[in-house]
Amino acid sequence: MPKKTKKEIIRSPKGMHDMLSGDIRYLERIIDMAKEIAEFYGFLPIQTPHLEHAELFSRPLGEMSEVVEKQMYTFRTKGGDLLALRPEATAQIMRAYSESGMNSWPHPVKLFYYGSFFRHENPQKGRFREFRQFGLETLGETDPVTDAIIIKIFYLILHELGFENILIRINSIGDKECRPYYKKELANYYKKKFNYLCKDCKRRLKENPLRLLDCKEESCIELKAKAPQMIDHLCDECKTHFKGVLEFLDEAEIPYMLDNYLVRGFDYYGRTVFEIFIENSESPAKEASNEGKENNHEKAPIAIALGGGGRYDELMAILGEKILPAVGGAFGLERIIFEMKRLGLQPRRVAQPRVFLIQIGSTAKKRGFSLMEELREERIPVGESLSRDNLKTQLNIAAKIGVRFALIIGQKEAMEGSVIIRNMDEGTQEVVMQNKLIEKIKAGLKK
Ligand SMILES: [Zn+2]
Ligand SMILES: [Zn+2]
C-alpha cells in the first residue's frame, strides 16, 4: 500500500464523518425522546461491543447475503481471530442474551440500544460507512402485541419529535412452514422471466428468491408487479398472527399500509416485517416520474424510509442455540437528523447564558475564574471570555449573546470584594458585595 500523503492523513476515511454540536443537539433530542418512551414501555438499555466474531454476523445473514459479501469490515487480530465491526445489533443482542444469562430474567426481555454500526458500502449522500442507529428488541415472546408495541414505540418517537405523515409499511413473510412454498412459487415465476432479470437477481434467484422483491433495478421493479404475493400463501398460524398485529395497530390508530412485496435485507426475518416512512406531501408529481431510483432522495422523494424491522423467531436457532422468538427494529439516526433539519423540527435546547462575566486586570481575572464555579453550583448559566481583557470587547460579546446582566469585576472591585451588576437592557449599574451577588442575580433574573 502506498503511504498516505500528509494531506490525506488529515482527511477522515471515506464514508466516515465528524458529528459536530449542531447535529449532536438533534441526535440528543432523538435519543432523549426514544429513551423516555422505550423506558416507559419497560425496555432496558444495553450496550454491546463494536467488535464481534465475524461469524456471529455471517452465519445468520446467510453466507451470500450482501452485507457479508461486500459490506462487513473484518480483520484478523494478532491472536488470529477473525473479528468484524458490527454491521447491525440484532445478532449481538441474541449473543448477549445467551451469554449473560438473560434466559433467567422475567420474559419477554425488552432491550433498547443506540450507537455506531459499520458497513463498507459506497457512500451516497446521507449514507455513511459509520452510521448510528437506535433500536429495540423484544426476546422470548410470540404474541402479536409485542410486534405492535415495537412499531408503536417507533411511531411515537417520530410523532413526539414533531414528524407528520408517518406511515408504516407492513407485511408478513410467513414462517418456516409456509415460506418455502411461497419461495418456490416465486422462483417459478421469476424463472420464466430469467432473461429480463438484472445480474444480481439472476444470482439471487438461486440463493433466496425473496430478495428479488427487494431489488432497486427498474426492470426488476416492473417484474415484481405481477409476482405472487406471500399473503396468499400464509399458513393459518401466520395469518392469525399477522391479523393480530394489524388489529393492535388499528387500536392504536397507527397509520399503516399493507405492502405485499416488502421483505427485509437479512435472511433471518419471518412473519412480521415493517418499514417506517414519512411521506412528503410537497411534490408528489415530481417523484412519480422518479419512482424506484435510489439517488433522488434529496429532491423531495415521495416517501423517506427512516427505519424498519420485523420478527426473527428462527435467528437464535441459526446461531446454534435454543429457539427464541423475537421481534425488533432500528432507526437510522443520521437520516432522522437530516429530515428534522429539513422540516425545521427542534433540536435539544441548551440553557443559554443569562449573565456574562467581564473582568479587567489579572486580580479580577482570578476572582472571575472562581466566581464561575459559584455560579455553576447555583445552576446559573453564565457566559465568559476569561481569556480576553478588554472591557469593550467583552461587553460586545455580552450584547451579542443577549444576556440580561453583565457582571463586571475591575481592579477596584477585585480589591474590595465587590461586583458591578450591569443591566444590559436598561444600561443601569449597581455595585454589590460578592456575598450578596448570587441572591441579587437570582432576584434579578426572576423579574
Ligand atoms: Zn434485480
Ligand atoms: Zn406460516
CSV table of C-alpha atoms and ligand atoms in Angstrom, one decimal:
chain,number,residue,atom,x,y,z
A,1,MET,CA,0.0,0.0,0.0
A,2,PRO,CA,1.4,3.4,-0.9
A,3,LYS,CA,1.9,5.7,2.1
A,4,LYS,CA,-0.7,8.4,2.6
A,5,THR,CA,0.4,11.9,2.0
A,6,LYS,CA,0.2,14.5,4.8
A,7,LYS,CA,-2.9,15.9,3.3
A,8,GLU,CA,-4.6,12.6,3.1
A,9,ILE,CA,-3.9,11.8,6.8
A,10,ILE,CA,-5.9,14.8,7.9
A,11,ARG,CA,-9.0,13.7,6.0
A,12,SER,CA,-11.4,11.2,7.6
A,13,PRO,CA,-11.6,7.9,5.8
A,14,LYS,CA,-14.2,7.6,3.1
A,15,GLY,CA,-17.8,7.4,4.5
A,16,MET,CA,-16.7,8.4,8.0
A,17,HIS,CA,-17.6,11.8,9.4
A,18,ASP,CA,-17.3,14.0,12.4
A,19,MET,CA,-20.6,14.9,14.1
A,20,LEU,CA,-20.5,18.5,15.4
A,21,SER,CA,-22.5,20.3,18.0
A,22,GLY,CA,-25.2,21.4,15.5
A,23,ASP,CA,-26.1,17.8,14.6
A,24,ILE,CA,-25.4,16.4,18.1
A,25,ARG,CA,-28.2,18.6,19.5
A,26,TYR,CA,-30.6,16.8,17.2
A,27,LEU,CA,-29.1,13.4,18.0
A,28,GLU,CA,-29.5,14.1,21.7
A,29,ARG,CA,-33.1,15.2,21.3
A,30,ILE,CA,-33.9,12.0,19.4
A,31,ILE,CA,-32.1,9.8,21.9
A,32,ASP,CA,-33.7,11.5,24.9
A,33,MET,CA,-37.2,11.1,23.4
A,34,ALA,CA,-36.5,7.5,22.3
A,35,LYS,CA,-35.2,6.5,25.8
A,36,GLU,CA,-38.1,8.1,27.5
A,37,ILE,CA,-40.7,6.3,25.5
A,38,ALA,CA,-38.8,2.9,25.4
A,39,GLU,CA,-38.3,3.0,29.2
A,40,PHE,CA,-42.0,3.9,29.8
A,41,TYR,CA,-42.8,0.6,27.9
A,42,GLY,CA,-40.4,-1.3,30.1
A,43,PHE,CA,-37.4,-1.6,27.8
A,44,LEU,CA,-33.9,-1.8,29.4
A,45,PRO,CA,-30.7,-0.3,28.0
A,46,ILE,CA,-28.0,-2.5,26.6
A,47,GLN,CA,-24.6,-1.6,25.1
A,48,THR,CA,-22.8,-4.2,23.1
A,49,PRO,CA,-19.2,-4.1,21.8
A,50,HIS,CA,-18.3,-2.6,18.4
A,51,LEU,CA,-16.3,-5.8,17.6
A,52,GLU,CA,-17.6,-9.4,17.5
A,53,HIS,CA,-16.5,-12.6,15.9
A,54,ALA,CA,-17.3,-12.2,12.2
A,55,GLU,CA,-19.2,-15.4,12.1
A,56,LEU,CA,-21.8,-14.1,14.6
A,57,PHE,CA,-23.0,-11.9,11.7
A,58,SER,CA,-22.1,-14.0,8.6
A,59,ARG,CA,-23.9,-17.1,9.9
A,60,PRO,CA,-27.4,-15.7,10.4
A,61,LEU,CA,-27.2,-13.3,7.5
A,62,GLY,CA,-26.6,-16.2,5.1
A,63,GLU,CA,-23.2,-16.8,3.5
A,64,MET,CA,-24.1,-14.9,0.4
A,65,SER,CA,-26.1,-12.0,1.9
A,66,GLU,CA,-24.9,-8.8,0.6
A,67,VAL,CA,-23.8,-7.3,3.9
A,68,VAL,CA,-21.4,-10.2,4.3
A,69,GLU,CA,-20.5,-10.4,0.7
A,70,LYS,CA,-19.0,-6.9,0.4
A,71,GLN,CA,-20.0,-4.7,3.3
A,72,MET,CA,-18.6,-6.0,6.5
A,73,TYR,CA,-15.3,-4.7,7.9
A,74,THR,CA,-13.4,-7.7,9.0
A,75,PHE,CA,-9.8,-8.2,10.2
A,76,ARG,CA,-7.5,-10.7,11.8
A,77,THR,CA,-6.3,-9.9,15.3
A,78,LYS,CA,-2.7,-10.7,16.3
A,79,GLY,CA,-4.1,-13.7,18.1
A,80,GLY,CA,-5.6,-15.0,14.8
A,81,ASP,CA,-9.3,-14.3,15.5
A,82,LEU,CA,-11.4,-13.1,12.6
A,83,LEU,CA,-13.3,-10.1,14.0
A,84,ALA,CA,-15.9,-7.7,12.5
A,85,LEU,CA,-17.0,-4.2,13.2
A,86,ARG,CA,-20.7,-4.7,13.9
A,87,PRO,CA,-23.0,-4.1,10.8
A,88,GLU,CA,-26.1,-4.4,12.9
A,89,ALA,CA,-27.1,-5.2,16.5
A,90,THR,CA,-29.7,-8.0,16.4
A,91,ALA,CA,-27.3,-10.9,16.3
A,92,GLN,CA,-25.2,-9.3,19.0
A,93,ILE,CA,-28.2,-9.0,21.3
A,94,MET,CA,-29.0,-12.6,20.8
A,95,ARG,CA,-25.4,-13.4,21.7
A,96,ALA,CA,-25.7,-11.2,24.8
A,97,TYR,CA,-29.0,-12.9,25.8
A,98,SER,CA,-27.4,-16.3,25.8
A,99,GLU,CA,-24.0,-15.2,27.2
A,100,SER,CA,-25.4,-13.0,30.1
A,101,GLY,CA,-28.0,-15.5,31.3
A,102,MET,CA,-31.0,-13.4,30.3
A,103,ASN,CA,-33.0,-16.6,30.0
A,104,SER,CA,-33.4,-16.4,33.8
A,105,TRP,CA,-34.8,-12.8,33.6
A,106,PRO,CA,-38.6,-12.2,33.5
A,107,HIS,CA,-39.9,-12.6,30.0
A,108,PRO,CA,-40.2,-11.1,27.5
A,109,VAL,CA,-36.8,-9.5,27.8
A,110,LYS,CA,-37.1,-6.0,26.3
A,111,LEU,CA,-34.0,-4.1,25.3
A,112,PHE,CA,-33.1,-0.8,23.6
A,113,TYR,CA,-29.7,0.4,22.3
A,114,TYR,CA,-28.1,3.1,20.3
A,115,GLY,CA,-24.7,3.5,18.8
A,116,SER,CA,-22.5,3.2,15.7
A,117,PHE,CA,-22.6,0.5,13.1
A,118,PHE,CA,-20.3,-0.1,10.1
A,119,ARG,CA,-20.9,-1.1,6.6
A,120,HIS,CA,-18.4,-0.8,3.8
A,121,GLU,CA,-20.7,0.4,1.1
A,122,ASN,CA,-20.3,3.1,-1.5
A,123,PRO,CA,-21.2,6.3,0.4
A,124,GLN,CA,-24.0,8.3,-1.2
A,125,LYS,CA,-25.4,11.5,0.1
A,126,GLY,CA,-26.9,10.9,3.6
A,127,ARG,CA,-25.4,7.4,3.8
A,128,PHE,CA,-22.2,6.7,5.8
A,129,ARG,CA,-19.9,3.8,6.4
A,130,GLU,CA,-20.1,4.5,10.1
A,131,PHE,CA,-23.7,5.3,10.9
A,132,ARG,CA,-25.8,5.5,14.1
A,133,GLN,CA,-28.9,3.6,15.0
A,134,PHE,CA,-31.4,3.4,17.8
A,135,GLY,CA,-33.1,0.0,18.1
A,136,LEU,CA,-35.5,-2.1,20.2
A,137,GLU,CA,-35.6,-5.8,20.7
A,138,THR,CA,-38.2,-8.0,22.5
A,139,LEU,CA,-36.9,-11.5,23.2
A,140,GLY,CA,-38.9,-14.6,24.2
A,141,GLU,CA,-42.4,-13.8,23.1
A,142,THR,CA,-44.6,-14.6,20.0
A,143,ASP,CA,-47.7,-12.7,20.9
A,144,PRO,CA,-48.6,-10.2,18.1
A,145,VAL,CA,-48.9,-7.4,20.7
A,146,THR,CA,-45.1,-7.5,21.1
A,147,ASP,CA,-44.7,-6.7,17.3
A,148,ALA,CA,-47.3,-3.9,17.6
A,149,ILE,CA,-45.6,-2.4,20.7
A,150,ILE,CA,-42.2,-2.2,18.8
A,151,ILE,CA,-43.9,-0.5,15.9
A,152,LYS,CA,-45.9,1.8,18.2
A,153,ILE,CA,-42.8,3.0,20.0
A,154,PHE,CA,-41.0,3.9,16.7
A,155,TYR,CA,-44.2,5.7,15.6
A,156,LEU,CA,-44.4,7.6,18.9
A,157,ILE,CA,-40.8,8.7,18.9
A,158,LEU,CA,-41.2,10.3,15.4
A,159,HIS,CA,-44.6,11.7,16.4
A,160,GLU,CA,-43.3,13.3,19.6
A,161,LEU,CA,-40.3,14.7,17.7
A,162,GLY,CA,-42.8,16.6,15.5
A,163,PHE,CA,-42.9,14.4,12.4
A,164,GLU,CA,-46.2,14.3,10.5
A,165,ASN,CA,-47.3,12.0,7.7
A,166,ILE,CA,-45.7,9.0,9.3
A,167,LEU,CA,-46.6,5.7,7.5
A,168,ILE,CA,-45.8,2.1,8.4
A,169,ARG,CA,-45.5,-0.3,5.6
A,170,ILE,CA,-46.0,-3.8,6.8
A,171,ASN,CA,-46.1,-7.3,5.5
A,172,SER,CA,-45.9,-10.9,6.7
A,173,ILE,CA,-43.3,-13.1,5.1
A,174,GLY,CA,-44.5,-16.3,6.8
A,175,ASP,CA,-42.6,-18.8,8.8
A,176,LYS,CA,-40.6,-22.0,8.0
A,177,GLU,CA,-43.9,-23.8,7.5
A,178,CYS,CA,-45.3,-21.7,4.7
A,179,ARG,CA,-42.5,-19.6,3.3
A,180,PRO,CA,-40.8,-22.5,1.4
A,181,TYR,CA,-43.9,-23.0,-0.7
A,182,TYR,CA,-44.1,-19.3,-1.5
A,183,LYS,CA,-40.4,-19.2,-2.3
A,184,LYS,CA,-40.9,-22.0,-4.8
A,185,GLU,CA,-43.8,-20.2,-6.4
A,186,LEU,CA,-41.8,-17.0,-6.6
A,187,ALA,CA,-38.8,-18.8,-8.1
A,188,ASN,CA,-41.1,-20.4,-10.7
A,189,TYR,CA,-42.5,-17.0,-11.6
A,190,TYR,CA,-39.0,-15.4,-11.9
A,191,LYS,CA,-37.5,-18.4,-13.8
A,192,LYS,CA,-39.9,-17.6,-16.7
A,193,LYS,CA,-38.6,-14.0,-16.7
A,194,PHE,CA,-35.0,-15.0,-16.2
A,195,ASN,CA,-33.7,-13.1,-19.2
A,196,TYR,CA,-35.2,-9.9,-18.0
A,197,LEU,CA,-33.6,-10.0,-14.5
A,198,CYS,CA,-30.6,-7.9,-13.6
A,199,LYS,CA,-27.3,-9.6,-12.9
A,200,ASP,CA,-27.7,-9.6,-9.1
A,201,CYS,CA,-31.2,-11.0,-9.3
A,202,LYS,CA,-30.1,-13.9,-11.6
A,203,ARG,CA,-27.8,-14.9,-8.7
A,204,ARG,CA,-30.3,-14.1,-6.0
A,205,LEU,CA,-32.8,-16.4,-7.7
A,206,LYS,CA,-30.7,-19.4,-6.8
A,207,GLU,CA,-29.9,-18.3,-3.3
A,208,ASN,CA,-33.1,-16.6,-2.0
A,209,PRO,CA,-35.8,-15.6,-4.4
A,210,LEU,CA,-37.4,-13.4,-1.7
A,211,ARG,CA,-34.6,-11.0,-2.1
A,212,LEU,CA,-35.7,-10.3,-5.7
A,213,LEU,CA,-38.6,-8.3,-4.3
A,214,ASP,CA,-36.0,-6.0,-2.7
A,215,CYS,CA,-34.2,-5.2,-6.0
A,216,LYS,CA,-33.9,-1.5,-6.9
A,217,GLU,CA,-33.3,-2.0,-10.6
A,218,GLU,CA,-36.1,-0.6,-12.7
A,219,SER,CA,-36.6,-3.7,-14.8
A,220,CYS,CA,-36.9,-5.9,-11.7
A,221,ILE,CA,-39.3,-3.5,-10.1
A,222,GLU,CA,-41.5,-3.8,-13.1
A,223,LEU,CA,-41.4,-7.6,-13.0
A,224,LYS,CA,-42.3,-7.5,-9.3
A,225,ALA,CA,-45.8,-6.0,-10.0
A,226,LYS,CA,-47.1,-9.4,-11.2
A,227,ALA,CA,-45.2,-11.6,-8.8
A,228,PRO,CA,-47.1,-14.0,-6.5
A,229,GLN,CA,-47.8,-12.5,-3.0
A,230,MET,CA,-46.9,-14.0,0.3
A,231,ILE,CA,-50.2,-13.0,1.8
A,232,ASP,CA,-51.9,-15.6,-0.4
A,233,HIS,CA,-49.6,-18.3,0.9
A,234,LEU,CA,-49.6,-17.7,4.6
A,235,CYS,CA,-50.5,-20.8,6.8
A,236,ASP,CA,-53.3,-20.4,9.3
A,237,GLU,CA,-51.0,-19.6,12.2
A,238,CYS,CA,-49.1,-16.9,10.3
A,239,LYS,CA,-52.4,-15.5,9.1
A,240,THR,CA,-53.8,-15.2,12.6
A,241,HIS,CA,-50.6,-13.7,13.9
A,242,PHE,CA,-50.5,-11.1,11.2
A,243,LYS,CA,-54.1,-10.2,11.7
A,244,GLY,CA,-53.4,-9.8,15.4
A,245,VAL,CA,-50.6,-7.3,14.7
A,246,LEU,CA,-52.8,-5.3,12.4
A,247,GLU,CA,-55.6,-5.2,15.0
A,248,PHE,CA,-53.3,-3.7,17.6
A,249,LEU,CA,-52.1,-1.1,15.1
A,250,ASP,CA,-55.7,-0.2,14.4
A,251,GLU,CA,-56.4,0.0,18.1
A,252,ALA,CA,-53.5,2.5,18.5
A,253,GLU,CA,-54.6,4.4,15.3
A,254,ILE,CA,-51.2,4.0,13.8
A,255,PRO,CA,-51.4,4.6,10.0
A,256,TYR,CA,-50.1,1.6,8.1
A,257,MET,CA,-50.2,0.2,4.6
A,258,LEU,CA,-50.0,-3.4,3.6
A,259,ASP,CA,-47.1,-3.8,1.3
A,260,ASN,CA,-47.3,-7.3,-0.1
A,261,TYR,CA,-43.8,-7.2,-1.6
A,262,LEU,CA,-42.0,-5.9,1.5
A,263,VAL,CA,-39.1,-8.1,2.5
A,264,ARG,CA,-36.1,-7.1,4.6
A,265,GLY,CA,-32.5,-7.3,3.6
A,266,PHE,CA,-31.5,-10.0,6.1
A,267,ASP,CA,-32.4,-13.6,5.6
A,268,TYR,CA,-33.4,-14.4,9.2
A,269,TYR,CA,-36.7,-12.5,9.2
A,270,GLY,CA,-40.0,-14.3,9.5
A,271,ARG,CA,-43.6,-13.3,9.8
A,272,THR,CA,-43.9,-9.5,10.5
A,273,VAL,CA,-41.6,-7.2,8.6
A,274,PHE,CA,-42.1,-3.4,8.6
A,275,GLU,CA,-40.6,-0.2,7.4
A,276,ILE,CA,-41.3,3.3,8.7
A,277,PHE,CA,-41.6,6.2,6.3
A,278,ILE,CA,-42.5,9.8,6.3
A,279,GLU,CA,-44.5,10.9,3.3
A,280,ASN,CA,-43.6,14.0,1.6
A,281,SER,CA,-46.6,16.0,0.5
A,282,GLU,CA,-44.6,18.7,-1.2
A,283,SER,CA,-44.1,17.5,-4.7
A,284,PRO,CA,-45.7,14.1,-5.5
A,285,ALA,CA,-45.8,14.8,-9.2
A,286,LYS,CA,-42.1,15.2,-9.5
A,287,GLU,CA,-41.5,12.0,-7.6
A,288,ALA,CA,-43.9,9.8,-9.5
A,289,SER,CA,-41.6,10.0,-12.5
A,290,ASN,CA,-38.6,9.1,-10.4
A,291,GLU,CA,-40.1,6.1,-8.7
A,292,GLY,CA,-37.8,3.4,-7.9
A,293,LYS,CA,-34.5,5.2,-8.3
A,294,GLU,CA,-32.1,5.3,-5.4
A,295,ASN,CA,-30.3,8.5,-5.8
A,296,ASN,CA,-33.1,11.1,-5.8
A,297,HIS,CA,-33.7,11.2,-2.1
A,298,GLU,CA,-32.5,14.8,-1.9
A,299,LYS,CA,-35.2,16.0,-4.3
A,300,ALA,CA,-38.3,15.7,-2.2
A,301,PRO,CA,-38.9,12.0,-2.6
A,302,ILE,CA,-42.5,10.7,-2.1
A,303,ALA,CA,-41.6,8.7,1.0
A,304,ILE,CA,-38.5,8.6,3.0
A,305,ALA,CA,-37.5,5.4,4.9
A,306,LEU,CA,-36.4,6.2,8.4
A,307,GLY,CA,-36.2,2.7,9.8
A,308,GLY,CA,-37.7,-0.8,10.0
A,309,GLY,CA,-37.6,-4.2,11.5
A,310,GLY,CA,-39.5,-7.4,12.0
A,311,ARG,CA,-39.8,-10.7,13.7
A,312,TYR,CA,-37.0,-13.3,13.6
A,313,ASP,CA,-38.1,-16.3,15.6
A,314,GLU,CA,-35.5,-18.5,13.9
A,315,LEU,CA,-32.4,-16.4,14.4
A,316,MET,CA,-31.4,-17.9,17.8
A,317,ALA,CA,-31.6,-21.4,16.3
A,318,ILE,CA,-29.4,-20.3,13.3
A,319,LEU,CA,-26.8,-19.2,15.9
A,320,GLY,CA,-26.9,-22.8,17.3
A,321,GLU,CA,-28.9,-22.0,20.5
A,322,LYS,CA,-32.4,-23.0,21.7
A,323,ILE,CA,-35.3,-21.4,19.7
A,324,LEU,CA,-36.2,-18.0,21.0
A,325,PRO,CA,-39.0,-16.0,19.4
A,326,ALA,CA,-38.1,-12.3,19.0
A,327,VAL,CA,-39.0,-9.1,17.3
A,328,GLY,CA,-37.2,-5.8,16.9
A,329,GLY,CA,-36.3,-2.9,14.7
A,330,ALA,CA,-34.0,0.1,14.3
A,331,PHE,CA,-33.9,3.7,13.2
A,332,GLY,CA,-31.2,5.4,11.1
A,333,LEU,CA,-30.3,8.4,13.2
A,334,GLU,CA,-28.4,10.4,10.6
A,335,ARG,CA,-31.4,10.1,8.3
A,336,ILE,CA,-33.7,11.4,11.1
A,337,ILE,CA,-31.4,14.3,11.9
A,338,PHE,CA,-31.3,15.2,8.2
A,339,GLU,CA,-35.1,15.1,8.0
A,340,MET,CA,-35.6,17.1,11.3
A,341,LYS,CA,-33.3,19.8,9.9
A,342,ARG,CA,-35.1,19.8,6.5
A,343,LEU,CA,-38.5,20.1,8.2
A,344,GLY,CA,-37.4,22.6,10.8
A,345,LEU,CA,-38.1,20.4,13.8
A,346,GLN,CA,-36.5,21.4,17.1
A,347,PRO,CA,-33.2,20.1,18.4
A,348,ARG,CA,-32.4,19.7,22.1
A,349,ARG,CA,-32.4,23.1,23.8
A,350,VAL,CA,-29.4,24.1,25.7
A,351,ALA,CA,-29.6,26.6,28.6
A,352,GLN,CA,-28.5,30.0,27.2
A,353,PRO,CA,-26.3,32.2,29.4
A,354,ARG,CA,-28.4,34.8,31.3
A,355,VAL,CA,-25.4,36.6,32.7
A,356,PHE,CA,-22.0,37.3,31.3
A,357,LEU,CA,-18.8,37.6,33.3
A,358,ILE,CA,-16.4,40.5,32.5
A,359,GLN,CA,-13.1,41.1,34.1
A,360,ILE,CA,-10.4,43.7,33.7
A,361,GLY,CA,-6.9,43.0,35.1
A,362,SER,CA,-5.1,40.0,36.5
A,363,THR,CA,-6.5,40.1,40.0
A,364,ALA,CA,-10.0,40.4,38.6
A,365,LYS,CA,-9.4,37.5,36.3
A,366,LYS,CA,-8.6,35.2,39.2
A,367,ARG,CA,-11.7,36.4,41.0
A,368,GLY,CA,-13.8,35.7,37.9
A,369,PHE,CA,-12.2,32.3,37.5
A,370,SER,CA,-13.5,31.2,40.9
A,371,LEU,CA,-16.8,33.1,40.6
A,372,MET,CA,-17.6,30.9,37.5
A,373,GLU,CA,-17.7,27.9,39.9
A,374,GLU,CA,-20.0,29.6,42.4
A,375,LEU,CA,-22.4,30.4,39.5
A,376,ARG,CA,-22.2,26.8,38.2
A,377,GLU,CA,-23.0,25.4,41.7
A,378,GLU,CA,-26.1,27.6,41.7
A,379,ARG,CA,-27.0,26.4,38.2
A,380,ILE,CA,-27.0,29.9,36.8
A,381,PRO,CA,-25.9,29.6,33.1
A,382,VAL,CA,-23.1,32.1,32.6
A,383,GLY,CA,-21.1,33.2,29.6
A,384,GLU,CA,-17.5,34.2,29.9
A,385,SER,CA,-14.5,35.3,28.0
A,386,LEU,CA,-11.8,34.9,30.6
A,387,SER,CA,-9.1,34.9,28.0
A,388,ARG,CA,-9.9,38.5,27.0
A,389,ASP,CA,-9.0,41.6,29.0
A,390,ASN,CA,-10.5,44.5,27.0
A,391,LEU,CA,-13.8,45.8,28.5
A,392,LYS,CA,-15.3,46.9,25.2
A,393,THR,CA,-14.6,43.6,23.6
A,394,GLN,CA,-16.2,41.7,26.4
A,395,LEU,CA,-19.3,44.0,26.5
A,396,ASN,CA,-19.8,43.4,22.8
A,397,ILE,CA,-19.7,39.7,23.3
A,398,ALA,CA,-22.2,40.0,26.2
A,399,ALA,CA,-24.5,42.1,24.0
A,400,LYS,CA,-24.2,39.6,21.1
A,401,ILE,CA,-25.3,36.7,23.3
A,402,GLY,CA,-28.2,38.8,24.6
A,403,VAL,CA,-27.7,38.3,28.3
A,404,ARG,CA,-29.7,40.1,30.9
A,405,PHE,CA,-26.8,41.1,33.2
A,406,ALA,CA,-23.1,41.6,32.8
A,407,LEU,CA,-21.1,41.1,35.9
A,408,ILE,CA,-18.1,43.4,35.8
A,409,ILE,CA,-15.0,43.0,38.0
A,410,GLY,CA,-12.4,45.6,37.6
A,411,GLN,CA,-9.2,46.3,39.7
A,412,LYS,CA,-11.1,48.2,42.3
A,413,GLU,CA,-13.9,45.6,42.7
A,414,ALA,CA,-11.3,42.8,42.9
A,415,MET,CA,-9.7,44.6,45.8
A,416,GLU,CA,-12.8,45.3,47.8
A,417,GLY,CA,-14.6,42.1,47.0
A,418,SER,CA,-17.5,43.6,45.1
A,419,VAL,CA,-19.0,43.1,41.6
A,420,ILE,CA,-20.8,45.6,39.3
A,421,ILE,CA,-24.1,44.2,38.0
A,422,ARG,CA,-24.9,45.9,34.7
A,423,ASN,CA,-28.5,45.6,33.4
A,424,MET,CA,-27.8,45.2,29.7
A,425,ASP,CA,-31.3,46.3,28.6
A,426,GLU,CA,-31.6,49.4,30.7
A,427,GLY,CA,-27.9,50.3,30.8
A,428,THR,CA,-28.1,50.8,34.6
A,429,GLN,CA,-25.4,49.6,37.1
A,430,GLU,CA,-25.3,48.6,40.7
A,431,VAL,CA,-22.3,47.7,42.9
A,432,VAL,CA,-22.9,44.6,45.1
A,433,MET,CA,-20.7,42.8,47.6
A,434,GLN,CA,-19.8,39.4,46.4
A,435,ASN,CA,-21.5,37.6,49.3
A,436,LYS,CA,-24.9,39.1,48.2
A,437,LEU,CA,-24.2,38.5,44.5
A,438,ILE,CA,-26.0,35.2,43.9
A,439,GLU,CA,-29.1,36.4,45.8
A,440,LYS,CA,-29.2,39.6,43.7
A,441,ILE,CA,-28.8,37.8,40.3
A,442,LYS,CA,-31.4,35.2,41.2
A,443,ALA,CA,-33.9,38.0,42.2
A,444,GLY,CA,-33.0,40.0,39.1
A,445,LEU,CA,-33.5,37.0,36.7
A,446,LYS,CA,-36.9,36.3,38.2
A,447,LYS,CA,-38.2,39.7,37.1
B,1,ZN,ZN,-32.8,-7.1,-9.9
B,2,ZN,ZN,-46.8,-19.9,8.4
